[in-house]
Amino acid sequence: MSALSLANRVAVVTGAGGGLGRAYALELARGGAVVVVNDTGGSVDGTAGSTTPAQAVVDEIEAAGGRAVASTDSVATVEGGEAIVATAVETFGRIDVVVNNAGILRDKSFAKLDWDDFRAVHDVHLRGAAYVSRPAFRHMQEQGYGRLVFIASNAGTFGNFGQAAYGSAKTGVIGLSNVLAIEGARAGVLSNVVCPIARTRMTEAILAGDPEDADAFGAEHVAPLVAYLSSEACHETHMVFSAGAGHFARVTTGLTSGWGGSGDKPATVEDIALHIEQILDPSDVAHPLSAADELQLLGERREALRTHGG
Ligand SMILES: NC(=O)c1ccc[n+]([C@@H]2O[C@H](COP(=O)([O-])OP(=O)(O)OC[C@H]3O[C@@H](n4cnc5c(N)ncnc54)[C@H](O)[C@@H]3O)[C@@H](O)[C@H]2O)c1
């Protein structure tokens, strides 16, 4: 049993019938958590599939001596989100962890994208994460304990050609997590984001890789971070991580020290052009952890400007 205190914690992993979600579910179960393995089945683009892989992962967990239950509700509706959380509470009596991992892909360049695809991608990744997390969050607030993990993507944090719908939905998830980290703090509900890099059916064309290095991008190289963030051992919240091929890093949103005018009158367009390099200069970057933090920093900078000049 893991020393990270996942024992008897009840975890929901969405989209856990294959790929990364399966690896997260197995790792959580190995750590002693009981797991709701949620997956609708279906193809990468989310169109209907006739079989569901969720039960197969439940069977795997049970064969290894763990406890799990399958859920085939879709995250993409309010009712689906509620049903997924109800499965956890009705089967195991509580809910401690949600890993929002379910995802689909419908890549197209922005000029060519179809609004139905855009909506479908947002429904699963962004709305779906909220639909599952909201009923769970209420239970977590009430019990004074919870761990939320959102799966985002470097396609949003750093951008990627052809992924306007996907990248914007994934970055929306980061905003959702940041707010829930603030709203959940008092009740012991922690919220973090992981941007994985792994070879799955979703990425096999991009990460085909060197056959000699076939396992380097396996989903199992991401799962330990997700399990850590799901555990009692984790005290971090409001963070975004990158994880892939055994490498783990923090992804930050920073505020450069920037440039400010006198504040007596609005800066001119010429002022901006003149100081654009200073505005962009990344050599001194702060990492506010709320909008209020940023306002306080702004106040301090204005005060410094008044005292010492620009
Ligand atoms: N593989 C990568 O390198 C990578 C990179 C960044 C982000 N991600 C994200 O990681 C997550 C897992 O992706 P993956 O690479 O394992 O691909 P995957 O296609 O194997 O996994 C996605 C799973 O989500 C399920 N799913 C889709 N719609 C659902 C819905 N409405 N309700 C419930 N389940 C649903 C699918 O059936 C599938 O099993 C996704 O959110 C993906 O966007 C993956």
PDB file of N, CA and C and ligand atoms in Angstrom, residues 13-24 38-47 51-54 71-77 84 100-105 120 123-125 128 132 150-155 163 166 170 194-204 206-207 217 219 222 243, ligand 1:
ATOM      1  N   VAL A  13     -12.401   8.877 -12.049  1.00  0.00           N
ATOM      2  CA  VAL A  13     -11.537   9.246 -13.177  1.00  0.00           C
ATOM      3  C   VAL A  13     -12.398   9.190 -14.429  1.00  0.00           C
ATOM      4  N   THR A  14     -12.562  10.337 -15.087  1.00  0.00           N
ATOM      5  CA  THR A  14     -13.377  10.349 -16.306  1.00  0.00           C
ATOM      6  C   THR A  14     -12.507   9.981 -17.505  1.00  0.00           C
ATOM      7  N   GLY A  15     -13.131   9.382 -18.500  1.00  0.00           N
ATOM      8  CA  GLY A  15     -12.378   8.953 -19.682  1.00  0.00           C
ATOM      9  C   GLY A  15     -11.307   7.938 -19.330  1.00  0.00           C
ATOM     10  N   ALA A  16     -11.638   7.029 -18.400  1.00  0.00           N
ATOM     11  CA  ALA A  16     -10.613   6.112 -17.860  1.00  0.00           C
ATOM     12  C   ALA A  16     -10.634   4.736 -18.506  1.00  0.00           C
ATOM     13  N   GLY A  17     -11.341   4.620 -19.637  1.00  0.00           N
ATOM     14  CA  GLY A  17     -11.410   3.315 -20.284  1.00  0.00           C
ATOM     15  C   GLY A  17     -10.183   2.976 -21.115  1.00  0.00           C
ATOM     16  N   GLY A  18      -9.279   3.930 -21.295  1.00  0.00           N
ATOM     17  CA  GLY A  18      -8.079   3.670 -22.092  1.00  0.00           C
ATOM     18  C   GLY A  18      -7.078   4.789 -21.898  1.00  0.00           C
ATOM     19  N   GLY A  19      -5.980   4.728 -22.621  1.00  0.00           N
ATOM     20  CA  GLY A  19      -4.997   5.810 -22.652  1.00  0.00           C
ATOM     21  C   GLY A  19      -4.556   6.267 -21.272  1.00  0.00           C
ATOM     22  N   LEU A  20      -4.449   7.578 -21.119  1.00  0.00           N
ATOM     23  CA  LEU A  20      -3.964   8.159 -19.864  1.00  0.00           C
ATOM     24  C   LEU A  20      -4.917   7.903 -18.695  1.00  0.00           C
ATOM     25  N   GLY A  21      -6.234   8.012 -18.960  1.00  0.00           N
ATOM     26  CA  GLY A  21      -7.208   7.837 -17.878  1.00  0.00           C
ATOM     27  C   GLY A  21      -7.105   6.460 -17.246  1.00  0.00           C
ATOM     28  N   ARG A  22      -6.897   5.451 -18.073  1.00  0.00           N
ATOM     29  CA  ARG A  22      -6.725   4.087 -17.555  1.00  0.00           C
ATOM     30  C   ARG A  22      -5.501   4.030 -16.639  1.00  0.00           C
ATOM     31  N   ALA A  23      -4.408   4.663 -17.084  1.00  0.00           N
ATOM     32  CA  ALA A  23      -3.178   4.659 -16.271  1.00  0.00           C
ATOM     33  C   ALA A  23      -3.414   5.370 -14.936  1.00  0.00           C
ATOM     34  N   TYR A  24      -4.187   6.458 -14.948  1.00  0.00           N
ATOM     35  CA  TYR A  24      -4.487   7.167 -13.688  1.00  0.00           C
ATOM     36  C   TYR A  24      -5.318   6.268 -12.767  1.00  0.00           C
ATOM     37  N   ASN A  38     -14.937   5.937 -15.277  1.00  0.00           N
ATOM     38  CA  ASN A  38     -15.967   6.474 -16.175  1.00  0.00           C
ATOM     39  C   ASN A  38     -15.467   6.539 -17.610  1.00  0.00           C
ATOM     40  N   ASP A  39     -16.263   6.061 -18.535  1.00  0.00           N
ATOM     41  CA  ASP A  39     -15.931   6.226 -19.965  1.00  0.00           C
ATOM     42  C   ASP A  39     -17.151   5.883 -20.807  1.00  0.00           C
ATOM     43  N   THR A  40     -17.407   6.698 -21.820  1.00  0.00           N
ATOM     44  CA  THR A  40     -18.526   6.428 -22.725  1.00  0.00           C
ATOM     45  C   THR A  40     -18.112   5.485 -23.851  1.00  0.00           C
ATOM     46  N   GLY A  41     -16.830   5.180 -23.978  1.00  0.00           N
ATOM     47  CA  GLY A  41     -16.370   4.449 -25.155  1.00  0.00           C
ATOM     48  C   GLY A  41     -16.374   5.399 -26.335  1.00  0.00           C
ATOM     49  N   GLY A  42     -16.207   4.885 -27.515  1.00  0.00           N
ATOM     50  CA  GLY A  42     -16.266   5.762 -28.676  1.00  0.00           C
ATOM     51  C   GLY A  42     -14.902   6.060 -29.247  1.00  0.00           C
ATOM     52  N   SER A  43     -14.932   6.773 -30.369  1.00  0.00           N
ATOM     53  CA  SER A  43     -13.696   7.047 -31.102  1.00  0.00           C
ATOM     54  C   SER A  43     -13.063   8.337 -30.600  1.00  0.00           C
ATOM     55  N   VAL A  44     -11.885   8.645 -31.126  1.00  0.00           N
ATOM     56  CA  VAL A  44     -11.160   9.835 -30.677  1.00  0.00           C
ATOM     57  C   VAL A  44     -11.996  11.102 -30.865  1.00  0.00           C
ATOM     58  N   ASP A  45     -12.814  11.155 -31.930  1.00  0.00           N
ATOM     59  CA  ASP A  45     -13.596  12.381 -32.148  1.00  0.00           C
ATOM     60  C   ASP A  45     -14.904  12.396 -31.351  1.00  0.00           C
ATOM     61  N   GLY A  46     -15.117  11.361 -30.542  1.00  0.00           N
ATOM     62  CA  GLY A  46     -16.266  11.362 -29.632  1.00  0.00           C
ATOM     63  C   GLY A  46     -17.535  10.848 -30.263  1.00  0.00           C
ATOM     64  N   THR A  47     -17.456  10.378 -31.501  1.00  0.00           N
ATOM     65  CA  THR A  47     -18.665   9.829 -32.095  1.00  0.00           C
ATOM     66  C   THR A  47     -18.917   8.449 -31.487  1.00  0.00           C
ATOM     67  N   THR A  51     -18.984  -0.198 -27.985  1.00  0.00           N
ATOM     68  CA  THR A  51     -18.555  -0.893 -26.761  1.00  0.00           C
ATOM     69  C   THR A  51     -18.015   0.107 -25.762  1.00  0.00           C
ATOM     70  N   THR A  52     -18.040  -0.258 -24.530  1.00  0.00           N
ATOM     71  CA  THR A  52     -17.415   0.615 -23.533  1.00  0.00           C
ATOM     72  C   THR A  52     -16.250  -0.115 -22.882  1.00  0.00           C
ATOM     73  N   PRO A  53     -15.146   0.569 -22.806  1.00  0.00           N
ATOM     74  CA  PRO A  53     -13.969  -0.065 -22.208  1.00  0.00           C
ATOM     75  C   PRO A  53     -13.915   0.096 -20.685  1.00  0.00           C
ATOM     76  N   ALA A  54     -14.867   0.828 -20.086  1.00  0.00           N
ATOM     77  CA  ALA A  54     -14.770   1.105 -18.640  1.00  0.00           C
ATOM     78  C   ALA A  54     -14.737  -0.188 -17.819  1.00  0.00           C
ATOM     79  N   SER A  71     -18.688   3.336 -14.895  1.00  0.00           N
ATOM     80  CA  SER A  71     -19.727   4.324 -15.173  1.00  0.00           C
ATOM     81  C   SER A  71     -19.624   4.671 -16.647  1.00  0.00           C
ATOM     82  N   THR A  72     -20.781   4.678 -17.337  1.00  0.00           N
ATOM     83  CA  THR A  72     -20.742   4.969 -18.772  1.00  0.00           C
ATOM     84  C   THR A  72     -21.473   6.267 -19.104  1.00  0.00           C
ATOM     85  N   ASP A  73     -21.751   7.071 -18.069  1.00  0.00           N
ATOM     86  CA  ASP A  73     -22.408   8.358 -18.331  1.00  0.00           C
ATOM     87  C   ASP A  73     -21.432   9.314 -19.003  1.00  0.00           C
ATOM     88  N   SER A  74     -21.998  10.198 -19.826  1.00  0.00           N
ATOM     89  CA  SER A  74     -21.158  11.196 -20.496  1.00  0.00           C
ATOM     90  C   SER A  74     -20.916  12.391 -19.581  1.00  0.00           C
ATOM     91  N   VAL A  75     -19.687  12.893 -19.591  1.00  0.00           N
ATOM     92  CA  VAL A  75     -19.385  14.108 -18.820  1.00  0.00           C
ATOM     93  C   VAL A  75     -20.010  15.340 -19.473  1.00  0.00           C
ATOM     94  N   ALA A  76     -20.444  15.211 -20.728  1.00  0.00           N
ATOM     95  CA  ALA A  76     -20.790  16.390 -21.521  1.00  0.00           C
ATOM     96  C   ALA A  76     -22.176  16.962 -21.246  1.00  0.00           C
ATOM     97  N   THR A  77     -22.886  16.428 -20.247  1.00  0.00           N
ATOM     98  CA  THR A  77     -24.174  17.016 -19.871  1.00  0.00           C
ATOM     99  C   THR A  77     -24.213  17.195 -18.356  1.00  0.00           C
ATOM    100  N   ILE A  84     -22.424  10.613 -12.643  1.00  0.00           N
ATOM    101  CA  ILE A  84     -21.076  10.069 -12.386  1.00  0.00           C
ATOM    102  C   ILE A  84     -20.739  10.216 -10.889  1.00  0.00           C
ATOM    103  N   ASN A 100     -10.447  14.949 -13.905  1.00  0.00           N
ATOM    104  CA  ASN A 100     -11.203  15.333 -15.104  1.00  0.00           C
ATOM    105  C   ASN A 100     -10.340  15.097 -16.331  1.00  0.00           C
ATOM    106  N   ASN A 101     -10.486  13.909 -16.908  1.00  0.00           N
ATOM    107  CA  ASN A 101      -9.575  13.483 -17.972  1.00  0.00           C
ATOM    108  C   ASN A 101     -10.269  13.226 -19.308  1.00  0.00           C
ATOM    109  N   ALA A 102     -11.594  13.043 -19.301  1.00  0.00           N
ATOM    110  CA  ALA A 102     -12.291  12.672 -20.546  1.00  0.00           C
ATOM    111  C   ALA A 102     -11.994  13.689 -21.637  1.00  0.00           C
ATOM    112  N   GLY A 103     -11.809  13.211 -22.860  1.00  0.00           N
ATOM    113  CA  GLY A 103     -11.496  14.159 -23.922  1.00  0.00           C
ATOM    114  C   GLY A 103     -11.754  13.607 -25.308  1.00  0.00           C
ATOM    115  N   ILE A 104     -11.992  14.533 -26.227  1.00  0.00           N
ATOM    116  CA  ILE A 104     -12.128  14.188 -27.648  1.00  0.00           C
ATOM    117  C   ILE A 104     -11.306  15.179 -28.475  1.00  0.00           C
ATOM    118  N   LEU A 105     -11.082  14.845 -29.706  1.00  0.00           N
ATOM    119  CA  LEU A 105     -10.326  15.732 -30.606  1.00  0.00           C
ATOM    120  C   LEU A 105     -11.092  15.926 -31.910  1.00  0.00           C
ATOM    121  N   ALA A 120     -18.806  20.672 -29.502  1.00  0.00           N
ATOM    122  CA  ALA A 120     -18.627  19.312 -28.961  1.00  0.00           C
ATOM    123  C   ALA A 120     -17.345  19.230 -28.123  1.00  0.00           C
ATOM    124  N   ASP A 123     -17.884  21.088 -24.963  1.00  0.00           N
ATOM    125  CA  ASP A 123     -18.823  20.351 -24.097  1.00  0.00           C
ATOM    126  C   ASP A 123     -18.099  19.283 -23.287  1.00  0.00           C
ATOM    127  N   VAL A 124     -17.185  18.574 -23.918  1.00  0.00           N
ATOM    128  CA  VAL A 124     -16.506  17.481 -23.204  1.00  0.00           C
ATOM    129  C   VAL A 124     -15.411  18.036 -22.287  1.00  0.00           C
ATOM    130  N   HIS A 125     -14.542  18.867 -22.823  1.00  0.00           N
ATOM    131  CA  HIS A 125     -13.352  19.263 -22.056  1.00  0.00           C
ATOM    132  C   HIS A 125     -13.654  20.307 -20.988  1.00  0.00           C
ATOM    133  N   GLY A 128     -17.756  19.736 -19.535  1.00  0.00           N
ATOM    134  CA  GLY A 128     -17.754  18.411 -18.903  1.00  0.00           C
ATOM    135  C   GLY A 128     -16.995  18.418 -17.586  1.00  0.00           C
ATOM    136  N   VAL A 132     -18.938  17.622 -13.929  1.00  0.00           N
ATOM    137  CA  VAL A 132     -18.569  16.561 -12.980  1.00  0.00           C
ATOM    138  C   VAL A 132     -18.063  17.178 -11.667  1.00  0.00           C
ATOM    139  N   PHE A 150      -7.400  18.514 -12.914  1.00  0.00           N
ATOM    140  CA  PHE A 150      -7.900  18.803 -14.261  1.00  0.00           C
ATOM    141  C   PHE A 150      -6.799  18.487 -15.265  1.00  0.00           C
ATOM    142  N   ILE A 151      -7.179  17.819 -16.340  1.00  0.00           N
ATOM    143  CA  ILE A 151      -6.200  17.500 -17.377  1.00  0.00           C
ATOM    144  C   ILE A 151      -6.328  18.537 -18.494  1.00  0.00           C
ATOM    145  N   ALA A 152      -5.289  19.331 -18.658  1.00  0.00           N
ATOM    146  CA  ALA A 152      -5.276  20.355 -19.712  1.00  0.00           C
ATOM    147  C   ALA A 152      -4.274  19.947 -20.789  1.00  0.00           C
ATOM    148  N   SER A 153      -3.731  20.902 -21.497  1.00  0.00           N
ATOM    149  CA  SER A 153      -2.833  20.533 -22.603  1.00  0.00           C
ATOM    150  C   SER A 153      -1.934  21.696 -22.992  1.00  0.00           C
ATOM    151  N   ASN A 154      -0.727  21.336 -23.411  1.00  0.00           N
ATOM    152  CA  ASN A 154       0.187  22.365 -23.931  1.00  0.00           C
ATOM    153  C   ASN A 154      -0.361  22.994 -25.217  1.00  0.00           C
ATOM    154  N   ALA A 155      -1.363  22.343 -25.846  1.00  0.00           N
ATOM    155  CA  ALA A 155      -1.996  22.947 -27.034  1.00  0.00           C
ATOM    156  C   ALA A 155      -2.690  24.252 -26.653  1.00  0.00           C
ATOM    157  N   GLN A 163      -5.736  23.662 -33.407  1.00  0.00           N
ATOM    158  CA  GLN A 163      -6.417  23.224 -32.184  1.00  0.00           C
ATOM    159  C   GLN A 163      -7.110  24.390 -31.462  1.00  0.00           C
ATOM    160  N   TYR A 166      -9.897  22.883 -29.147  1.00  0.00           N
ATOM    161  CA  TYR A 166      -9.268  22.073 -28.096  1.00  0.00           C
ATOM    162  C   TYR A 166      -8.411  22.944 -27.172  1.00  0.00           C
ATOM    163  N   LYS A 170      -9.138  23.613 -23.242  1.00  0.00           N
ATOM    164  CA  LYS A 170      -8.153  23.144 -22.257  1.00  0.00           C
ATOM    165  C   LYS A 170      -7.649  24.296 -21.391  1.00  0.00           C
ATOM    166  N   VAL A 194      -2.865  19.183 -14.721  1.00  0.00           N
ATOM    167  CA  VAL A 194      -1.731  18.485 -15.338  1.00  0.00           C
ATOM    168  C   VAL A 194      -1.875  18.566 -16.858  1.00  0.00           C
ATOM    169  N   CYS A 195      -0.818  18.991 -17.529  1.00  0.00           N
ATOM    170  CA  CYS A 195      -0.752  18.966 -19.000  1.00  0.00           C
ATOM    171  C   CYS A 195       0.144  17.787 -19.367  1.00  0.00           C
ATOM    172  N   PRO A 196      -0.450  16.670 -19.780  1.00  0.00           N
ATOM    173  CA  PRO A 196       0.365  15.476 -20.042  1.00  0.00           C
ATOM    174  C   PRO A 196       0.950  15.475 -21.455  1.00  0.00           C
ATOM    175  N   ILE A 197       1.992  14.695 -21.617  1.00  0.00           N
ATOM    176  CA  ILE A 197       2.508  14.389 -22.960  1.00  0.00           C
ATOM    177  C   ILE A 197       2.710  12.875 -22.978  1.00  0.00           C
ATOM    178  N   ALA A 198       1.881  12.175 -23.756  1.00  0.00           N
ATOM    179  CA  ALA A 198       1.985  10.713 -23.767  1.00  0.00           C
ATOM    180  C   ALA A 198       1.512  10.172 -25.105  1.00  0.00           C
ATOM    181  N   ARG A 199       2.040   9.029 -25.457  1.00  0.00           N
ATOM    182  CA  ARG A 199       1.598   8.400 -26.702  1.00  0.00           C
ATOM    183  C   ARG A 199       0.348   7.578 -26.424  1.00  0.00           C
ATOM    184  N   THR A 200      -0.769   8.026 -26.966  1.00  0.00           N
ATOM    185  CA  THR A 200      -2.039   7.301 -26.833  1.00  0.00           C
ATOM    186  C   THR A 200      -2.670   7.294 -28.225  1.00  0.00           C
ATOM    187  N   ARG A 201      -3.872   6.780 -28.321  1.00  0.00           N
ATOM    188  CA  ARG A 201      -4.515   6.790 -29.653  1.00  0.00           C
ATOM    189  C   ARG A 201      -4.714   8.232 -30.134  1.00  0.00           C
ATOM    190  N   MET A 202      -4.804   9.181 -29.174  1.00  0.00           N
ATOM    191  CA  MET A 202      -5.024  10.579 -29.524  1.00  0.00           C
ATOM    192  C   MET A 202      -3.785  11.215 -30.154  1.00  0.00           C
ATOM    193  N   THR A 203      -2.615  10.707 -29.786  1.00  0.00           N
ATOM    194  CA  THR A 203      -1.371  11.373 -30.202  1.00  0.00           C
ATOM    195  C   THR A 203      -0.443  10.459 -30.986  1.00  0.00           C
ATOM    196  N   GLU A 204      -0.919   9.275 -31.357  1.00  0.00           N
ATOM    197  CA  GLU A 204       0.026   8.313 -31.947  1.00  0.00           C
ATOM    198  C   GLU A 204       0.662   8.834 -33.236  1.00  0.00           C
ATOM    199  N   ILE A 206       1.531  11.944 -33.806  1.00  0.00           N
ATOM    200  CA  ILE A 206       2.561  12.951 -33.472  1.00  0.00           C
ATOM    201  C   ILE A 206       3.712  12.319 -32.707  1.00  0.00           C
ATOM    202  N   LEU A 207       3.368  11.398 -31.800  1.00  0.00           N
ATOM    203  CA  LEU A 207       4.395  10.835 -30.923  1.00  0.00           C
ATOM    204  C   LEU A 207       4.715   9.388 -31.294  1.00  0.00           C
ATOM    205  N   PHE A 217       7.254   7.481 -23.882  1.00  0.00           N
ATOM    206  CA  PHE A 217       6.077   8.329 -23.757  1.00  0.00           C
ATOM    207  C   PHE A 217       4.843   7.547 -23.294  1.00  0.00           C
ATOM    208  N   ALA A 219       1.816   6.241 -20.965  1.00  0.00           N
ATOM    209  CA  ALA A 219       0.925   6.951 -20.030  1.00  0.00           C
ATOM    210  C   ALA A 219       1.349   6.748 -18.578  1.00  0.00           C
ATOM    211  N   VAL A 222       3.098   9.519 -16.658  1.00  0.00           N
ATOM    212  CA  VAL A 222       2.367  10.713 -16.210  1.00  0.00           C
ATOM    213  C   VAL A 222       1.615  10.412 -14.913  1.00  0.00           C
ATOM    214  N   ALA A 243       3.804  17.078 -17.605  1.00  0.00           N
ATOM    215  CA  ALA A 243       4.357  15.754 -17.278  1.00  0.00           C
ATOM    216  C   ALA A 243       4.409  14.900 -18.523  1.00  0.00           C
TER     217      ALA A 243
HETATM  218  N1  LIG B   1      -2.002  12.048 -24.980  1.00  0.00           N
HETATM  219  C1  LIG B   1      -1.476  13.248 -24.812  1.00  0.00           C
HETATM  220  O1  LIG B   1      -0.283  13.510 -25.072  1.00  0.00           O
HETATM  221  C2  LIG B   1      -2.320  14.361 -24.239  1.00  0.00           C
HETATM  222  C3  LIG B   1      -1.755  15.650 -24.216  1.00  0.00           C
HETATM  223  C4  LIG B   1      -2.485  16.678 -23.637  1.00  0.00           C
HETATM  224  C5  LIG B   1      -3.733  16.406 -23.117  1.00  0.00           C
HETATM  225  N2  LIG B   1      -4.276  15.143 -23.180  1.00  0.00           N
HETATM  226  C6  LIG B   1      -5.579  14.932 -22.595  1.00  0.00           C
HETATM  227  O2  LIG B   1      -5.545  13.781 -21.784  1.00  0.00           O
HETATM  228  C7  LIG B   1      -6.864  13.199 -21.741  1.00  0.00           C
HETATM  229  C8  LIG B   1      -6.776  11.728 -22.093  1.00  0.00           C
HETATM  230  O3  LIG B   1      -6.412  11.587 -23.463  1.00  0.00           O
HETATM  231  P1  LIG B   1      -5.706  10.303 -24.095  1.00  0.00           P
HETATM  232  O4  LIG B   1      -4.511  10.787 -24.805  1.00  0.00           O
HETATM  233  O5  LIG B   1      -5.563   9.244 -23.075  1.00  0.00           O
HETATM  234  O6  LIG B   1      -6.759   9.899 -25.250  1.00  0.00           O
HETATM  235  P2  LIG B   1      -7.925   8.788 -25.234  1.00  0.00           P
HETATM  236  O7  LIG B   1      -8.746   9.056 -26.444  1.00  0.00           O
HETATM  237  O8  LIG B   1      -7.332   7.449 -25.085  1.00  0.00           O
HETATM  238  O9  LIG B   1      -8.735   9.102 -23.903  1.00  0.00           O
HETATM  239  C9  LIG B   1      -9.878   9.908 -23.810  1.00  0.00           C
HETATM  240  C10 LIG B   1     -10.981   9.089 -23.196  1.00  0.00           C
HETATM  241  O10 LIG B   1     -12.097   9.940 -22.903  1.00  0.00           O
HETATM  242  C11 LIG B   1     -13.284   9.209 -23.217  1.00  0.00           C
HETATM  243  N3  LIG B   1     -14.390  10.137 -23.453  1.00  0.00           N
HETATM  244  C12 LIG B   1     -14.591  10.921 -24.531  1.00  0.00           C
HETATM  245  N4  LIG B   1     -15.724  11.639 -24.394  1.00  0.00           N
HETATM  246  C13 LIG B   1     -16.246  11.291 -23.190  1.00  0.00           C
HETATM  247  C14 LIG B   1     -17.403  11.725 -22.485  1.00  0.00           C
HETATM  248  N5  LIG B   1     -18.249  12.616 -23.006  1.00  0.00           N
HETATM  249  N6  LIG B   1     -17.641  11.192 -21.252  1.00  0.00           N
HETATM  250  C15 LIG B   1     -16.794  10.272 -20.724  1.00  0.00           C
HETATM  251  N7  LIG B   1     -15.695   9.820 -21.373  1.00  0.00           N
HETATM  252  C16 LIG B   1     -15.417  10.341 -22.585  1.00  0.00           C
HETATM  253  C17 LIG B   1     -12.904   8.409 -24.445  1.00  0.00           C
HETATM  254  O11 LIG B   1     -13.792   7.315 -24.672  1.00  0.00           O
HETATM  255  C18 LIG B   1     -11.475   8.002 -24.133  1.00  0.00           C
HETATM  256  O12 LIG B   1     -11.415   6.732 -23.492  1.00  0.00           O
HETATM  257  C19 LIG B   1      -7.716  14.019 -22.701  1.00  0.00           C
HETATM  258  O13 LIG B   1      -8.416  15.022 -21.991  1.00  0.00           O
HETATM  259  C20 LIG B   1      -6.681  14.662 -23.610  1.00  0.00           C
HETATM  260  O14 LIG B   1      -7.168  15.833 -24.202  1.00  0.00           O
HETATM  261  C21 LIG B   1      -3.586  14.118 -23.746  1.00  0.00           C
END
